[in-house]
Tab-separated table of C-alpha atoms in Angstrom:
chain	number	residue	atom	x	y	z
A	1389	UNK	CA	0.000	0.000	0.000
A	1390	UNK	CA	2.866	2.362	0.793
A	1391	UNK	CA	4.384	1.876	-2.654
A	1392	UNK	CA	0.985	2.472	-4.248
A	1393	UNK	CA	0.457	5.725	-2.344
A	1394	UNK	CA	3.955	6.940	-3.214
A	1395	UNK	CA	3.385	6.158	-6.878
A	1396	UNK	CA	0.070	8.003	-6.675
A	1397	UNK	CA	1.747	11.090	-5.262
A	1398	UNK	CA	4.476	11.013	-7.905
A	1399	UNK	CA	1.822	10.987	-10.616
A	1400	UNK	CA	-0.309	13.716	-9.047
A	1401	UNK	CA	2.675	15.991	-8.479
A	1402	UNK	CA	3.660	15.975	-12.145
A	1403	UNK	CA	1.970	19.201	-12.833
A	1404	UNK	CA	-1.291	20.381	-14.321
A	1405	UNK	CA	-0.389	22.632	-16.965
A	1406	UNK	CA	-2.928	18.730	-14.391
A	1407	UNK	CA	-6.444	6.901	-17.900
A	1408	UNK	CA	-6.745	4.098	-19.964
A	1409	UNK	CA	-6.851	4.762	-23.665
A	1410	UNK	CA	-5.787	2.672	-26.609
A	1411	UNK	CA	-2.027	2.563	-26.958
A	1412	UNK	CA	-0.976	4.545	-30.031
A	1413	UNK	CA	0.389	2.677	-32.995
A	1414	UNK	CA	4.023	3.093	-33.934
A	1415	UNK	CA	4.502	6.364	-35.784
A	1416	UNK	CA	4.510	6.031	-39.542
A	1417	UNK	CA	7.557	6.879	-41.620
A	1418	UNK	CA	8.103	10.620	-41.644
A	1419	UNK	CA	6.415	12.113	-44.708
A	1420	UNK	CA	7.872	15.127	-46.490
A	1421	UNK	CA	4.812	17.273	-45.762
A	1422	UNK	CA	5.171	17.200	-41.969
A	1423	UNK	CA	5.390	20.619	-40.277
A	1424	UNK	CA	8.506	21.535	-38.329
A	1425	UNK	CA	8.662	21.287	-34.548
A	1426	UNK	CA	8.697	25.098	-34.360
A	1427	UNK	CA	5.498	25.277	-36.406
A	1428	UNK	CA	3.760	22.704	-34.196
A	1429	UNK	CA	4.829	24.442	-30.968
A	1430	UNK	CA	3.822	27.872	-32.286
A	1431	UNK	CA	0.405	26.517	-33.273
A	1432	UNK	CA	0.001	25.077	-29.771
A	1433	UNK	CA	0.738	28.460	-28.150
A	1434	UNK	CA	-1.861	30.115	-30.383
A	1435	UNK	CA	-4.367	27.316	-29.739
A	1436	UNK	CA	-4.279	27.820	-25.962
A	1437	UNK	CA	-4.678	31.590	-26.177
A	1438	UNK	CA	-1.416	33.116	-27.344
A	1439	UNK	CA	1.539	34.780	-25.669
A	1440	UNK	CA	-0.221	38.030	-24.739
A	1441	UNK	CA	-3.108	36.212	-23.051
A	1442	UNK	CA	-0.777	34.205	-20.799
A	1443	UNK	CA	1.440	37.159	-19.936
A	1444	UNK	CA	-1.537	39.026	-18.443
A	1445	UNK	CA	-1.284	36.741	-15.425
A	1446	UNK	CA	1.369	36.331	-12.749
A	1447	UNK	CA	-0.407	34.027	-10.276
A	1448	UNK	CA	-2.815	31.118	-10.557
A	1449	UNK	CA	-4.734	28.863	-8.185
A	1450	UNK	CA	-6.277	25.530	-9.132
A	1451	UNK	CA	-8.685	23.406	-7.127
A	1452	UNK	CA	-10.129	20.076	-8.081
A	1453	UNK	CA	-10.724	16.432	-7.293
A	1454	UNK	CA	-8.894	13.208	-8.049
A	1455	UNK	CA	-10.254	9.690	-8.288
A	1456	UNK	CA	-8.826	6.206	-8.755
A	1457	UNK	CA	-11.980	4.251	-9.488
A	1458	UNK	CA	-10.312	0.827	-9.494
A	1459	UNK	CA	-9.004	1.380	-5.943
A	1460	UNK	CA	-11.981	3.360	-4.599
A	1461	UNK	CA	-9.683	6.280	-3.691
A	1462	UNK	CA	-10.823	9.914	-3.859
A	1463	UNK	CA	-9.219	13.134	-2.720
A	1464	UNK	CA	-8.766	16.819	-3.427
A	1465	UNK	CA	-6.056	18.788	-5.203
A	1466	UNK	CA	-4.903	22.385	-4.688
A	1467	UNK	CA	-2.151	24.124	-6.670
A	1468	UNK	CA	-0.760	27.631	-6.085
A	1469	UNK	CA	1.593	29.045	-8.731
A	1470	UNK	CA	3.448	32.337	-9.067
A	1471	UNK	CA	5.588	33.691	-11.899
A	1472	UNK	CA	8.212	33.013	-12.898
A	1473	UNK	CA	8.527	29.534	-11.372
A	1474	UNK	CA	7.161	29.104	-7.865
A	1475	UNK	CA	4.601	26.424	-7.113
A	1476	UNK	CA	3.086	24.390	-4.293
A	1477	UNK	CA	0.721	21.480	-4.899
A	1478	UNK	CA	-1.139	19.472	-2.270
A	1479	UNK	CA	-3.094	16.254	-2.679
A	1480	UNK	CA	-5.300	15.503	0.348
A	1481	UNK	CA	-6.429	11.922	0.892
A	1482	UNK	CA	-8.963	11.346	3.707
A	1483	UNK	CA	-7.592	8.966	6.303
A	1484	UNK	CA	-4.064	9.209	4.889
A	1485	UNK	CA	-2.982	12.850	4.952
A	1486	UNK	CA	-1.543	15.559	2.721
A	1487	UNK	CA	1.047	14.990	-0.003
A	1488	UNK	CA	2.778	18.278	-0.830
A	1489	UNK	CA	5.461	19.368	-3.281
A	1490	UNK	CA	6.998	22.865	-3.260
A	1491	UNK	CA	9.377	24.743	-5.545
A	1492	UNK	CA	10.512	28.169	-4.327
A	1493	UNK	CA	12.250	29.175	-7.545
A	1494	UNK	CA	15.538	27.476	-6.659
A	1495	UNK	CA	14.961	24.549	-4.301
A	1496	UNK	CA	12.240	21.934	-4.107
A	1497	UNK	CA	10.789	19.737	-1.373
A	1498	UNK	CA	8.399	16.846	-0.952
A	1499	UNK	CA	6.446	16.354	2.268
A	1500	UNK	CA	4.055	13.470	2.897
A	1501	UNK	CA	3.050	10.893	5.537
A	1502	UNK	CA	5.001	8.112	3.826
A	1503	UNK	CA	8.509	9.604	3.900
A	1504	UNK	CA	8.265	12.929	5.743
A	1505	UNK	CA	10.104	16.020	4.489
A	1506	UNK	CA	12.639	15.471	1.707
A	1507	UNK	CA	14.633	17.911	-0.431
A	1508	UNK	CA	14.519	17.205	-4.163
A	1509	UNK	CA	17.835	16.782	-5.979
A	1510	UNK	CA	19.302	15.739	-9.320
A	1511	UNK	CA	17.019	14.827	-12.208
A	1512	UNK	CA	13.961	14.851	-9.951
A	1513	UNK	CA	14.607	18.501	-9.076
A	1514	UNK	CA	15.386	19.388	-12.702
A	1515	UNK	CA	12.079	17.932	-13.899
A	1516	UNK	CA	10.123	19.651	-11.123
A	1517	UNK	CA	11.803	22.979	-11.956
A	1518	UNK	CA	10.690	22.624	-15.569
A	1519	UNK	CA	7.123	21.769	-14.548
A	1520	UNK	CA	7.059	24.775	-12.196
A	1521	UNK	CA	7.573	27.265	-15.047
A	1522	UNK	CA	4.513	29.531	-14.802
A	1523	UNK	CA	4.661	30.146	-18.546
A	1524	UNK	CA	5.528	26.568	-19.499
A	1525	UNK	CA	3.167	26.645	-22.483
A	1526	UNK	CA	5.150	29.566	-23.909
A	1527	UNK	CA	8.599	28.282	-22.945
A	1528	UNK	CA	8.744	24.766	-24.356
A	1529	UNK	CA	11.559	25.758	-26.723
A	1530	UNK	CA	13.561	27.038	-23.737
A	1531	UNK	CA	12.790	24.162	-21.402
A	1532	UNK	CA	13.873	21.374	-23.755
A	1533	UNK	CA	17.125	21.079	-25.697
A	1534	UNK	CA	15.863	19.289	-28.808
A	1535	UNK	CA	12.608	18.544	-30.644
A	1536	UNK	CA	12.058	15.964	-33.373
A	1537	UNK	CA	8.831	15.445	-35.310
A	1538	UNK	CA	8.441	11.662	-35.610
A	1539	UNK	CA	5.288	11.507	-37.725
A	1540	UNK	CA	1.520	11.305	-37.413
A	1541	UNK	CA	-0.257	9.099	-34.883
A	1542	UNK	CA	-3.613	8.800	-33.132
A	1543	UNK	CA	-4.830	9.653	-29.645
A	1544	UNK	CA	-8.182	7.954	-29.443
A	1545	UNK	CA	-9.821	8.820	-32.768
A	1546	UNK	CA	-7.977	12.125	-33.214
A	1547	UNK	CA	-5.033	12.513	-35.563
A	1548	UNK	CA	-1.941	13.965	-33.900
A	1549	UNK	CA	1.656	14.904	-34.567
A	1550	UNK	CA	4.119	13.004	-32.387
A	1551	UNK	CA	7.014	15.187	-31.246
A	1552	UNK	CA	9.899	13.844	-29.165
A	1553	UNK	CA	11.345	16.419	-26.752
A	1554	UNK	CA	14.746	15.960	-25.108
A	1555	UNK	CA	15.018	17.354	-21.569
A	1556	UNK	CA	18.230	19.055	-20.357
A	1557	UNK	CA	18.833	16.149	-17.955
A	1558	UNK	CA	18.718	13.724	-20.874
A	1559	UNK	CA	15.296	12.065	-20.836
A	1560	UNK	CA	13.145	11.942	-23.974
A	1561	UNK	CA	9.455	12.818	-23.623
A	1562	UNK	CA	6.694	12.274	-26.178
A	1563	UNK	CA	4.239	15.065	-26.965
A	1564	UNK	CA	1.098	14.467	-29.032
A	1565	UNK	CA	-0.412	17.594	-30.635
A	1566	UNK	CA	-3.791	17.521	-32.409
A	1567	UNK	CA	-3.340	18.077	-36.148
A	1568	UNK	CA	-6.546	20.109	-36.445
A	1569	UNK	CA	-6.708	22.162	-33.229
A	1570	UNK	CA	-3.030	22.264	-32.284
A	1571	UNK	CA	-3.827	21.374	-28.659
A	1572	UNK	CA	-1.605	19.043	-26.623
A	1573	UNK	CA	-3.611	15.849	-26.079
A	1574	UNK	CA	-1.059	13.496	-24.580
A	1575	UNK	CA	2.335	13.658	-22.833
A	1576	UNK	CA	4.441	10.554	-22.089
A	1577	UNK	CA	7.538	10.540	-19.884
A	1578	UNK	CA	9.319	8.721	-17.058
A	1579	UNK	CA	8.858	10.430	-13.690
A	1580	UNK	CA	11.927	10.500	-11.452
A	1581	UNK	CA	11.575	9.449	-7.803
A	1582	UNK	CA	13.595	7.839	-4.990
A	1583	UNK	CA	11.762	4.611	-5.848
A	1584	UNK	CA	13.031	4.753	-9.443
A	1585	UNK	CA	11.488	5.809	-12.730
A	1586	UNK	CA	7.740	5.583	-13.265
A	1587	UNK	CA	6.488	5.455	-16.863
A	1588	UNK	CA	3.544	7.840	-17.118
A	1589	UNK	CA	1.016	8.695	-19.806
A	1590	UNK	CA	-0.985	11.903	-19.354
A	1591	UNK	CA	-4.097	12.655	-21.423
A	1592	UNK	CA	-5.453	16.220	-21.516
A	1593	UNK	CA	-9.174	16.502	-22.241
A	1594	UNK	CA	-12.147	18.857	-21.966
A	1595	UNK	CA	-10.249	22.010	-22.894
A	1596	UNK	CA	-12.246	25.083	-21.905
A	1597	UNK	CA	-11.508	28.780	-22.144
A	1598	UNK	CA	-10.891	30.523	-18.826
A	1599	UNK	CA	-9.795	34.172	-18.673
A	1600	UNK	CA	-8.765	34.083	-22.326
A	1601	UNK	CA	-6.658	30.900	-22.195
A	1602	UNK	CA	-7.589	27.268	-22.787
A	1603	UNK	CA	-7.109	24.767	-19.970
A	1604	UNK	CA	-7.759	20.986	-19.895
A	1605	UNK	CA	-10.339	20.580	-17.136
A	1606	UNK	CA	-9.974	16.794	-17.221
A	1607	UNK	CA	-6.583	15.094	-16.976
A	1608	UNK	CA	-6.235	11.322	-17.000
A	1609	UNK	CA	-2.908	9.838	-15.967
A	1610	UNK	CA	-1.901	6.207	-16.489
A	1611	UNK	CA	1.041	4.270	-15.089
A	1612	UNK	CA	1.635	0.512	-14.719
A	1613	UNK	CA	-0.024	0.509	-11.273
A	1614	UNK	CA	-3.264	2.475	-11.738
A	1615	UNK	CA	-5.178	5.163	-13.633
A	1616	UNK	CA	-5.968	8.552	-12.067
A	1617	UNK	CA	-8.646	11.044	-13.082
A	1618	UNK	CA	-8.133	14.698	-12.122
A	1619	UNK	CA	-11.044	17.100	-12.592
A	1620	UNK	CA	-10.563	20.842	-12.139
A	1621	UNK	CA	-13.384	22.708	-10.417
A	1622	UNK	CA	-11.912	26.198	-9.976
A	1623	UNK	CA	-9.224	28.305	-11.651
A	1624	UNK	CA	-8.348	31.841	-10.538
A	1625	UNK	CA	-5.754	34.265	-11.897
A	1626	UNK	CA	-3.896	37.217	-10.415
A	1627	UNK	CA	-4.931	36.480	-6.845
A	1628	UNK	CA	-2.558	37.538	-4.073
A	1629	UNK	CA	-0.151	34.743	-3.103
A	1630	UNK	CA	2.530	35.638	-0.571
A	1631	UNK	CA	6.046	34.330	-1.229
A	1632	UNK	CA	5.947	32.649	2.189
A	1633	UNK	CA	3.505	30.160	0.654
A	1634	UNK	CA	6.488	28.588	-1.116
A	1635	UNK	CA	8.821	28.364	1.878
A	1636	UNK	CA	10.352	25.076	2.973
A	1637	UNK	CA	7.863	23.235	5.218
A	1638	UNK	CA	8.682	23.089	8.918
């Protein structure tokens, strides 16, 4: 049970920027007519609202629920974010406790009933720093060192472009952008943790416009142990968040 709860927290702390579907087929051979990675990323930025819309905001709060139907587990999620890269996320599970991750702009910590307070280091810290970028949608080209368009694929019934993104710490992540809308529909990567790497598939669904930007209100995350459904209920921008919110927990 402890390993399951730790794996759950790793998945839920991956960011919401926050599910069983058919596995995509292998990408077809790269046709000459494929757009460049820059074109796909630029279309994504425009699809979610554009640079000016995002730069209107410097803080954001998210509240929602999470469910693992197969395990009969439900809880709540709260995320507080502040530009340029401060964030604190808390998953509350009744009868278990709070699982919190914090990044103060330089250092990161994890605090939960399973392992207590722990400072993040190495690749785990590097990945959390990247996920904490308040303008991550705008800064993909800065946050990854290389992009390669692999071809067309499918997420469910929707045609997508598969783009492989290389992180500064060396891992390769897979990004699936809808051909028609330009929205990011799926993100595959290996999450770093003290327990090792955890292969994770994240599906972004139910995009809705909020304050001029588009946000996936439903996120479904799949790993070899379980599937998690995260449903956002409230999003607020430019609310006052004191810097002390991101201090190291006592």
